[in-house]
N, CA, C and O of each residue as an XYZ file, in Angstrom:
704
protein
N      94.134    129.666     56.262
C      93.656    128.793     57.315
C      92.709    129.606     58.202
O      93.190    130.661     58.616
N      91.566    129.346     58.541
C      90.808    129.514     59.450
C      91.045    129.743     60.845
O      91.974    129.202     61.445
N      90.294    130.466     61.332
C      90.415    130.965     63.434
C      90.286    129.400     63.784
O      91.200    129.023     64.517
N      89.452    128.504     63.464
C      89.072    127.643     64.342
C      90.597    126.269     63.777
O      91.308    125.645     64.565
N      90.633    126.219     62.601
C      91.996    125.636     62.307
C      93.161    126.047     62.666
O      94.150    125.315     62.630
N      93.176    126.961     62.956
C      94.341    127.856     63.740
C      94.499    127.586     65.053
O      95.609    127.840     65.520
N      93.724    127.164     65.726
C      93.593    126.736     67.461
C      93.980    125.136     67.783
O      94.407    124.587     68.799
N      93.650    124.671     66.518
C      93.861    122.721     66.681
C      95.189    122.665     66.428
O      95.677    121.588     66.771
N      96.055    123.539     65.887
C      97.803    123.461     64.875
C      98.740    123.807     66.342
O      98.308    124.575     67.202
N      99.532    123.390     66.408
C     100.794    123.459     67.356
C     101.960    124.079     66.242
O     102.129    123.662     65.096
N     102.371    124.689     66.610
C     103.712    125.034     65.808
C     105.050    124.685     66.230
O     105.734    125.575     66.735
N     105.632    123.255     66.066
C     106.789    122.990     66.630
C     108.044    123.177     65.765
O     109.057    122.708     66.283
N     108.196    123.714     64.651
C     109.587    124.338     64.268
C     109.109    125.474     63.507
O     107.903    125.606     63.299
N     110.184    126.523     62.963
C     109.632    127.462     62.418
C     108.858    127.016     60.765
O     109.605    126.521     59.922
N     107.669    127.191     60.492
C     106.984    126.591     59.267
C     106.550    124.981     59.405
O     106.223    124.378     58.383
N     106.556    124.392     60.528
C     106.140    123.249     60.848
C     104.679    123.460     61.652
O     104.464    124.357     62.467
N     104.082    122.811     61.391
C     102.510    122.893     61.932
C     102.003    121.524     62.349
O     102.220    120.706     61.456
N     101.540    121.124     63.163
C     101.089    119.757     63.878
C      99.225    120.036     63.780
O      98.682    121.140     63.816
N      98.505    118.637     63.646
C      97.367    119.456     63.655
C      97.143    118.028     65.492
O      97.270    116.809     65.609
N      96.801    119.108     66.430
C      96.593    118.065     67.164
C      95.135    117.344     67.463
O      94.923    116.682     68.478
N      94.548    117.485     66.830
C      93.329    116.672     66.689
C      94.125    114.955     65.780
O      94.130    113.842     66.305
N      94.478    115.171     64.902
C      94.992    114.369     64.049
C      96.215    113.607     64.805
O      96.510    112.469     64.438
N      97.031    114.332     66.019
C      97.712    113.852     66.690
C      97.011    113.180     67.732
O      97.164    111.959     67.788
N      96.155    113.822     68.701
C      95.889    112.624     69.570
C      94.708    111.203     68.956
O      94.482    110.217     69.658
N      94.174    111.377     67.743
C      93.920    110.649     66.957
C      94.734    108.942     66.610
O      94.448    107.767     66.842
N      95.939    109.750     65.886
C      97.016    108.611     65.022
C      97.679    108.195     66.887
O      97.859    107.011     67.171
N      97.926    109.162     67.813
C      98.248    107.933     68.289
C      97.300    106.887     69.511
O      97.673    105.911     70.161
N      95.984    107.585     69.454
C      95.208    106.599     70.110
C      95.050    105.248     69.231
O      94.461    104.432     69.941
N      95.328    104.726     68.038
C      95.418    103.901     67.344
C      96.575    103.138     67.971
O      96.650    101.933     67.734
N      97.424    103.679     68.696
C      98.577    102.971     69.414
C      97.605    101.059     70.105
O      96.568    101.016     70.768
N      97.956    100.537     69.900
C      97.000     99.226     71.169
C      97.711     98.563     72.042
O      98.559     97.687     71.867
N      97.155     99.224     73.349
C      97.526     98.746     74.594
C      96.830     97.764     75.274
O      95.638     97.523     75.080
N      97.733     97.032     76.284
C      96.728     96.287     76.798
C      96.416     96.522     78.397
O      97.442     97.005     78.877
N      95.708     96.418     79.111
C      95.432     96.950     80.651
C      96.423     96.343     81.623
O      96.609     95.168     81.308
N      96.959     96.613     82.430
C      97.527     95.544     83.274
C      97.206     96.525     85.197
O      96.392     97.411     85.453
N      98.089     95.941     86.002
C      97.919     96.415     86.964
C      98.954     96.346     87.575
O      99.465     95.239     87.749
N      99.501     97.404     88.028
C     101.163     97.453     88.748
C     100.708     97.867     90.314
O      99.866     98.602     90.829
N     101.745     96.975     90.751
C     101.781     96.882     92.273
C     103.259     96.689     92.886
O     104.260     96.246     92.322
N     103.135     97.049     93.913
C     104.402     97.455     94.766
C     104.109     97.510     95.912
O     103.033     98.075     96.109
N     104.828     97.009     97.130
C     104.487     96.846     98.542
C     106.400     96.865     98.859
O     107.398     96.304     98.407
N     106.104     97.739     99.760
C     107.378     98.362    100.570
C     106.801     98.586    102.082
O     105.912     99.382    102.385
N     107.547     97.651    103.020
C     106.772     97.683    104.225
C     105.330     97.479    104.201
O     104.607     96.636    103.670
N     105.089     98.678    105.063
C     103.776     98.774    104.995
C     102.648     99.698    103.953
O     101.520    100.138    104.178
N     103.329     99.737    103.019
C     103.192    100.557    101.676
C     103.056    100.172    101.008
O     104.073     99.717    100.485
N     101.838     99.934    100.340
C     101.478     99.106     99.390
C     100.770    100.305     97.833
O     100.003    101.135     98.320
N     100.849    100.408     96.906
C     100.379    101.009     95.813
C     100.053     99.527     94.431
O     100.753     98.590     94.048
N      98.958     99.905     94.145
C      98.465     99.471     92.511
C      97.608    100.087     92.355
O      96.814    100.656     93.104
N      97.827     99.934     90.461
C      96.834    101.452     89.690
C      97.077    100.336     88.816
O      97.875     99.400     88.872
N      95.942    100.762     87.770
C      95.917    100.425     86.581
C      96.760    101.211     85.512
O      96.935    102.428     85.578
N      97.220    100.481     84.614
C      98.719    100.996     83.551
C      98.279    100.596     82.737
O      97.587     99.580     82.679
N      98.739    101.682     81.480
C      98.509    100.743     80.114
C      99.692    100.784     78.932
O      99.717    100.259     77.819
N     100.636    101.603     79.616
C     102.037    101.654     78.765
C     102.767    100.981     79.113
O     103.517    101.378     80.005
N     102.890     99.873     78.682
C     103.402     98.608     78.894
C     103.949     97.719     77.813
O     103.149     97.206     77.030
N     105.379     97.461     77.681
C     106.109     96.940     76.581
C     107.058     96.314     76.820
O     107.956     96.939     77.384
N     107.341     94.626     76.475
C     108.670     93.894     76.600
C     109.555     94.818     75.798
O     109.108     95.637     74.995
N     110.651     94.665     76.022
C     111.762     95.912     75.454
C     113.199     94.874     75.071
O     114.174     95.221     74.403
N     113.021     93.863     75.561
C     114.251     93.092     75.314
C     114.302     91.459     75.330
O     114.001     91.112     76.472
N     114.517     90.524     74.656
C     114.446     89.153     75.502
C     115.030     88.620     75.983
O     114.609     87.673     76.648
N     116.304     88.932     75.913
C     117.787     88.555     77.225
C     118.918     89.894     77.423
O     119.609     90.369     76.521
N     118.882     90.358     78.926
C     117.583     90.088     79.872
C     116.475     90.498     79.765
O     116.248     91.698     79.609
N     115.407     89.458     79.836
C     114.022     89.750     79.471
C     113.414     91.220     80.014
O     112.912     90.755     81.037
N     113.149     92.381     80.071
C     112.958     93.391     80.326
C     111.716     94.159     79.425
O     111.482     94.158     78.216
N     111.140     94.713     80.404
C     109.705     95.263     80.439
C     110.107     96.991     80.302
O     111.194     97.460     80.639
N     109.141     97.654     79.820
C     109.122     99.244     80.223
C     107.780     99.448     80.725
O     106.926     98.598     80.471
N     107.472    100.544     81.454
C     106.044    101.017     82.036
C     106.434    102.304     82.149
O     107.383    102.822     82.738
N     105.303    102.864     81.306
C     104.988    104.665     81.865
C     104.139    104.736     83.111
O     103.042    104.350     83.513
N     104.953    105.265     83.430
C     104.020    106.000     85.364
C     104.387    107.268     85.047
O     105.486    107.700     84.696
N     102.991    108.006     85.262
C     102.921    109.379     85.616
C     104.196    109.987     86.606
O     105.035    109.175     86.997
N     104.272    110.886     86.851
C     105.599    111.210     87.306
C     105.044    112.190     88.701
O     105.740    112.726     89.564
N     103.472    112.188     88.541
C     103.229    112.420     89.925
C     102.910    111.288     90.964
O     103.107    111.554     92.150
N     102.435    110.051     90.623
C     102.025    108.946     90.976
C     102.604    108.268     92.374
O     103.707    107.722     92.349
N     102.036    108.307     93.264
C     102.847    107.234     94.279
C     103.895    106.471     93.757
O     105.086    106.738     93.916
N     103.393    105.408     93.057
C     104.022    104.022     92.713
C     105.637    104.461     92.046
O     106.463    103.555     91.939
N     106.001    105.845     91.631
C     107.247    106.154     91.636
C     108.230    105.877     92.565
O     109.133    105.047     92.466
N     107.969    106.703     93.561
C     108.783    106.240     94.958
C     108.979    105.119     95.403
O     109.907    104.477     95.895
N     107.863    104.982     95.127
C     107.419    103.273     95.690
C     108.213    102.300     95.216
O     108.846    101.636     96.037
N     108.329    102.044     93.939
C     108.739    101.295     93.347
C     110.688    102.032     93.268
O     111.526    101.185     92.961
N     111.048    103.022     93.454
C     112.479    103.457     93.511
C     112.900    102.701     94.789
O     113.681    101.752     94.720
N     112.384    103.121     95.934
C     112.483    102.757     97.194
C     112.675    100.902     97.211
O     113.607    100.201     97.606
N     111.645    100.634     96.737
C     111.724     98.792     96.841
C     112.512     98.472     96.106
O     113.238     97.639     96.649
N     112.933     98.762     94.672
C     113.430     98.695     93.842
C     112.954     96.702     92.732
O     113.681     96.015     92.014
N     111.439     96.506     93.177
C     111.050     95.685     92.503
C     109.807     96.050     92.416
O     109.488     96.955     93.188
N     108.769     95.526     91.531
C     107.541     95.908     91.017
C     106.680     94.068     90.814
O     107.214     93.004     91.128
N     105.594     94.210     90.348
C     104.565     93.384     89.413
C     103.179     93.906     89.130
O     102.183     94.494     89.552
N     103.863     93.217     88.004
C     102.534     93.023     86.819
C     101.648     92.041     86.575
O     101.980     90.885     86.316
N     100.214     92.543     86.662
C      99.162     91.431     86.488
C      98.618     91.808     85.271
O      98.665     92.933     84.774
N      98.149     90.904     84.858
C      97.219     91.088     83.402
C      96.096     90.771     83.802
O      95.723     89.906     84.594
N      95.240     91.987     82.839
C      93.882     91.605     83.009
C      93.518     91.203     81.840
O      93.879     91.690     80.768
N      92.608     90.075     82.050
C      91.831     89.550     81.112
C      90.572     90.410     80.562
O      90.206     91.417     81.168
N      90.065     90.056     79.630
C      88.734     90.547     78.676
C      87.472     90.753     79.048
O      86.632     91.558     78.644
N      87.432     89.663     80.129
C      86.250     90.323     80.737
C      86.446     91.079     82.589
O      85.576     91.073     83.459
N      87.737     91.596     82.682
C      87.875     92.325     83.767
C      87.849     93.577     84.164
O      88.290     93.963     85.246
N      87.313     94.298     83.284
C      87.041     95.669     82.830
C      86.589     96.279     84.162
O      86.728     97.501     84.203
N      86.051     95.671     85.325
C      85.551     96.350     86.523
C      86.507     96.635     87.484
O      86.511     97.634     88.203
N      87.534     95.494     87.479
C      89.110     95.473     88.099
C      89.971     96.464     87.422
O      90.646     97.037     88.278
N      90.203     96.865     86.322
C      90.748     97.954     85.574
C      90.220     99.134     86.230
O      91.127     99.958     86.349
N      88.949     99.615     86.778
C      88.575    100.326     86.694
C      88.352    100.918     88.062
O      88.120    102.110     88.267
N      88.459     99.807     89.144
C      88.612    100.009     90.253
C      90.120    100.407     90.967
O      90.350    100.442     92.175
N      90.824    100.620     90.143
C      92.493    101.032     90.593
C      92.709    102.241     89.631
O      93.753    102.347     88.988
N      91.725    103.123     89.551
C      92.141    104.493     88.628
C      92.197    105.414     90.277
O      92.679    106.541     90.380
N      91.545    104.562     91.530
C      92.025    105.442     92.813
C      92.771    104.295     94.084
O      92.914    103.090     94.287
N      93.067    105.514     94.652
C      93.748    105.101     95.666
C      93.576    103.640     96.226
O      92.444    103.169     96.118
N      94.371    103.002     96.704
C      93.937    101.864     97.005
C      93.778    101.075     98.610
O      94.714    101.099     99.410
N      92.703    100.523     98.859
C      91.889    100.167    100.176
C      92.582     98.677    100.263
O      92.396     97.811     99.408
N      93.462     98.501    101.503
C      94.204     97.006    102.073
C      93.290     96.859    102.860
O      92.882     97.768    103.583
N      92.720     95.428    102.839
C      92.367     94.534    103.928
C      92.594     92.994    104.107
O      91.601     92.299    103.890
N      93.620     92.428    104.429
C      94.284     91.545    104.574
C      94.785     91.578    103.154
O      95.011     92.535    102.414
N      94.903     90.218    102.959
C      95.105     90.258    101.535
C      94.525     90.474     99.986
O      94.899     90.084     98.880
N      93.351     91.346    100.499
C      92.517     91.822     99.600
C      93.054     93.785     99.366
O      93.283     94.605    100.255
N      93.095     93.955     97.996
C      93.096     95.472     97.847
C      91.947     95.599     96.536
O      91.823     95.075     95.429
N      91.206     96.603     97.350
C      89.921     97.404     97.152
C      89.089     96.441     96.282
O      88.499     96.613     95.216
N      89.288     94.993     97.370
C      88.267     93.786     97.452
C      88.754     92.890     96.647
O      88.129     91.857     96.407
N      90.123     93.195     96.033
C      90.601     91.627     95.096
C      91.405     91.120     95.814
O      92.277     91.650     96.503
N      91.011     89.561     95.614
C      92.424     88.802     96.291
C      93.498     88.694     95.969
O      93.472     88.600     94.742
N      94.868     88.626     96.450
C      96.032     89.169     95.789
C      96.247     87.576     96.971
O      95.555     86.938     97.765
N      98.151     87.537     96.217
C      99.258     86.452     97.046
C     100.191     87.480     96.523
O     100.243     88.223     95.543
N     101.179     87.124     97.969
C     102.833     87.748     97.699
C     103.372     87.113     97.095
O     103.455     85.926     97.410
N     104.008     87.614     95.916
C     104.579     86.912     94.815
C     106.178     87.107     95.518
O     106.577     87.606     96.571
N     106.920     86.361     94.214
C     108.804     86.012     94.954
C     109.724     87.522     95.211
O     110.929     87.592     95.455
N     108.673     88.756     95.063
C     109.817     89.836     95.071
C     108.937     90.709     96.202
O     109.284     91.823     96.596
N     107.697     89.978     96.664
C     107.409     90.394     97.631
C     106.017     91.362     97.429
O     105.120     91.544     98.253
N     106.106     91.753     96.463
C     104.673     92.460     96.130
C     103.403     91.489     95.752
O     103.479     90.270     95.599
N     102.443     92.140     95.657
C     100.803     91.733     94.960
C     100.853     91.661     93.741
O     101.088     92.374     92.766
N     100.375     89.875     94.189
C      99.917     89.794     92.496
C      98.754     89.067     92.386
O      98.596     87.957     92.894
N      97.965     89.641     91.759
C      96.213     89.128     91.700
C      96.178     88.179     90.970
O      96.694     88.030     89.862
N      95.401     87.321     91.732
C      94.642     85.445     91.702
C      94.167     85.432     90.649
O      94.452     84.540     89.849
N      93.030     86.743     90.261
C      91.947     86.110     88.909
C      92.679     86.570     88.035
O      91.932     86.681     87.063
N      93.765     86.945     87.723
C      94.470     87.346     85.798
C      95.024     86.053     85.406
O      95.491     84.986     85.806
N      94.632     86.920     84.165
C      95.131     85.630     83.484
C      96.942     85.585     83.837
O      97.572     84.532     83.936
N      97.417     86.680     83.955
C      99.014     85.855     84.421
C      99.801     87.296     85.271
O      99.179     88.138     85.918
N     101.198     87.272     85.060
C     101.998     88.213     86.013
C     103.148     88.071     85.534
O     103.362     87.027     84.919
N     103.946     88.805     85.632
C     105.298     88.986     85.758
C     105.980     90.052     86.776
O     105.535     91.198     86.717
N     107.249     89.723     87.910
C     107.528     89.973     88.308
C     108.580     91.098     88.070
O     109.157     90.442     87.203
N     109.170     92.031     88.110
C     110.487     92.305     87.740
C     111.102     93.407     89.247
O     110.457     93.926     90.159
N     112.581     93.413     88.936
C     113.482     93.851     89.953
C     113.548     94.918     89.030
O     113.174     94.702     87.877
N     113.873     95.789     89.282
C     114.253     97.670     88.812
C     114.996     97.258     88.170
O     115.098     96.033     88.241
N     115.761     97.848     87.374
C     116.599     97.853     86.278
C     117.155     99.466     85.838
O     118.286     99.937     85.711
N     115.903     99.987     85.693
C     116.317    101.723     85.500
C     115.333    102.276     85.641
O     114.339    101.578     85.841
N     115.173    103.819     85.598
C     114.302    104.633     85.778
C     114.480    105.419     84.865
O     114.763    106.386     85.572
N     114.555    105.848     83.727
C     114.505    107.000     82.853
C     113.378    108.033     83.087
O     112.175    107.823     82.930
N     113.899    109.055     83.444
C     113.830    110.339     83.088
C     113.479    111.275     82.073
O     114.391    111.841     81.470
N     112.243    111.531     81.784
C     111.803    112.307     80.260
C     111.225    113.980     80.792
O     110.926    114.269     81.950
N     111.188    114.771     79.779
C     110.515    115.751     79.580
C     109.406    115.811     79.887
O     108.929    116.716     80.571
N     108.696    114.694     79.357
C     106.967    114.985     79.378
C     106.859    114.787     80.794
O     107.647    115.018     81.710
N     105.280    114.130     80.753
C     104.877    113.794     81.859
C     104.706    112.551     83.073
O     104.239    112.572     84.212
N     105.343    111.442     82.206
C     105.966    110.098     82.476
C     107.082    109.909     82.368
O     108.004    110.434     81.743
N     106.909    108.701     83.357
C     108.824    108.334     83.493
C     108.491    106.892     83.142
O     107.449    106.243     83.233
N     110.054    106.523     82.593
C     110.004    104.985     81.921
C     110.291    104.599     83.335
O     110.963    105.255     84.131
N     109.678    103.411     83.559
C     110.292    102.406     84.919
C     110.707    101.062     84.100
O     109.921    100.468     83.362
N     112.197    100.626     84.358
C     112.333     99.636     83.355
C     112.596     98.323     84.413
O     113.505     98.409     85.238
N     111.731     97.084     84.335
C     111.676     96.064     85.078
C     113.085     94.490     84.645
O     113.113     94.118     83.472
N     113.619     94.108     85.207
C     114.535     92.957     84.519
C     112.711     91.772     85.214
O     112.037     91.813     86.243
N     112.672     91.209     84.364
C     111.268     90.036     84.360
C     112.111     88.754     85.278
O     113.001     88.071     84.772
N     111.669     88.612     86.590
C     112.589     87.662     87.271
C     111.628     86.196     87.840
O     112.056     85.155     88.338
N     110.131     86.633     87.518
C     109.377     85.721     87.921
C     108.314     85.682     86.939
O     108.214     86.689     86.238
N     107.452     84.679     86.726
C     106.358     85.144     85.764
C     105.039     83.561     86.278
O     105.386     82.600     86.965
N     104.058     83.703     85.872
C     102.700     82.954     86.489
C     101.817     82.675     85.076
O     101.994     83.443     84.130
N     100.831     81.519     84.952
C      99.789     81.966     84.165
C      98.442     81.293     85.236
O      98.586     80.196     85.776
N      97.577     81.864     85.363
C      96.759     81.931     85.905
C      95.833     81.080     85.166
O      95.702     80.084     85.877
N      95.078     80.934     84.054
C      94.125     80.661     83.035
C      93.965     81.398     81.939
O      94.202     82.564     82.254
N      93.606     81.297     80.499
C      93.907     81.335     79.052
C      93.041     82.372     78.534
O      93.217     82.628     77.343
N      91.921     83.196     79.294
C      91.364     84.622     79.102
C      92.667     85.516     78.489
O      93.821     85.751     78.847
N      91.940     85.810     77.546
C      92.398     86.734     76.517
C      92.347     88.305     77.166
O      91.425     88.917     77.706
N      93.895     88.719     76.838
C      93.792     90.081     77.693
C      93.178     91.095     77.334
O      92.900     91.144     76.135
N      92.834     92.024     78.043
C      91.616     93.531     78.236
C      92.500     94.229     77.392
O      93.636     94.506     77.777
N      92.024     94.584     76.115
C      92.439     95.483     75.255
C      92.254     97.199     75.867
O      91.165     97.685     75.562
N      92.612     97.552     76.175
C      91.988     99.866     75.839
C      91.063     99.817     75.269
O      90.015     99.786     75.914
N      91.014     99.789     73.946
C      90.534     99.864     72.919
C      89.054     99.420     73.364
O      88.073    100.141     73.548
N      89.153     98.284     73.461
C      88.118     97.564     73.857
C      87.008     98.712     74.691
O      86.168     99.345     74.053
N      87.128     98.807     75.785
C      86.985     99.339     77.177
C      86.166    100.127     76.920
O      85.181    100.162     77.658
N      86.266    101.190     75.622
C      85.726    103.021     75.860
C      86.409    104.000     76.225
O      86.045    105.153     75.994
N      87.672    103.664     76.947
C      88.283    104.898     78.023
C      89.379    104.835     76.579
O      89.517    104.089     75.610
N      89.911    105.870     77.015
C      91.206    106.565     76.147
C      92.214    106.964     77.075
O      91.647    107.440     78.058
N      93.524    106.986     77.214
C      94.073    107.131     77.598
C      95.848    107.460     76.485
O      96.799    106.726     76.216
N      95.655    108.292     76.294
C      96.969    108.576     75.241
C      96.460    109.887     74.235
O      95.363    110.446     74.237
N      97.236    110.066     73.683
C      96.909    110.912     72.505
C      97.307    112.549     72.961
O      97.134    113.471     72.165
C-alpha cells in the first residue's frame, strides 16, 4: 500500500483497515431530509437547521434527532423538556440555510420567518409544508459527537403539499 493510501485507512481492530474516503462516501448516500428544530423556554428561544431526523416508533409515535452536543438547543430542549419540528419544503433551501447561525427574535418572526406558538409552546413556522410537536422522551448519550434527543410526537400540522427539501438536493453535505 502506498504513503498516500496509507493516510485515507483508519485502523480500527488489529488487521482491520477502514478506507475513510469510501466511508464518508457510503454514508453520505444516507438521505436526509432538512427540517428545523425549535425550542422556546422563557425567554429563550433556539432553532437551527437538522437533518438527522427519524420516526423510530409508531405507538408511541416517537421521533429521534441528532444535535451536536455542543449546540444550545441541548439545554434548551433538556430544560423545557419539549421541542418542534418543521419541515421544509423543496423549494426552501434559503430558510435551511438561514438557521446554520444563531438566531435573531423579533416578535414573532426569527431571523425574518413567521413562526405561531404551537400546543407545547415553541415555534413552529407558517410556510412548511408541516410540523410535529413532541414532549422529551429521552436523551441518549453517545461517544461521538451527537446526542440522540428522542421526542414522544404529541401534536402534528400540514401546512400545504410541497414536497420536502432533500440534503441531497441542496449541495451541502453534512455526514460522512
Amino acid at each position: 500500500m502506498n504513503y498516500l493510501k496509507a493516510l485515507f485507512k483508519l485502523k480500527l481492530k488489529e488487521n482491520i483497515l477502514m478506507d475513510l474516503e469510501a466511508k464518508k462516501k457510503a454514508l453520505r448516500m444516507i438521505n436526509y431530509g432538512l427540517y428545523l428544530m425549535t425550542c422556546k423556554d422563557g425567554e429563550k428561544i433556539d432553532a437551527r437547521t437538522v437533518s438527522w431526523v427519524t420516526q423510530m416508533s409508531f405507538e408511541p409515535p416517537l421521533v429521534t434527532v441528532g444535535v451536536h452536543k455542543e449546540s444550545d438547543m441541548v439545554n434548551l430542549v433538556r430544560d423545557k423538556k419539549s421541542f418542534a419540528i418543521s419541515v421544509l419544503g423543496n423549494e426552501q433551501k434559503a430558510i435551511g440555510g438561514a438557521f446554520f447561525k444563531n438566531c435573531e427574535v423579533d416578535g414573532n418572526k426569527i431571523n425574518g420567518y413567521e413562526t405561531k406558538e404551537g400546543t407545547t409552546g415553541n415555534p413552529i413556522f407558517l410556510d412548511t409544508p408541516g410540523y410535529f410537536e413532541c414532549e422529551l422522551f429521552k436523551v441518549v448519550e453517545t461517544d461521538g459527537d451527537h446526542i440522540l434527543i428522542l421526542g414522544k410526537v404529541v401534536d402534528a400540522g400540514v401546512n400545504n403539499e410541497m414536497p420536502s427539501l432533500i440534503l441531497k438536493e441542496t449541495g451541502w453535505n453534512y455526514g460522512g
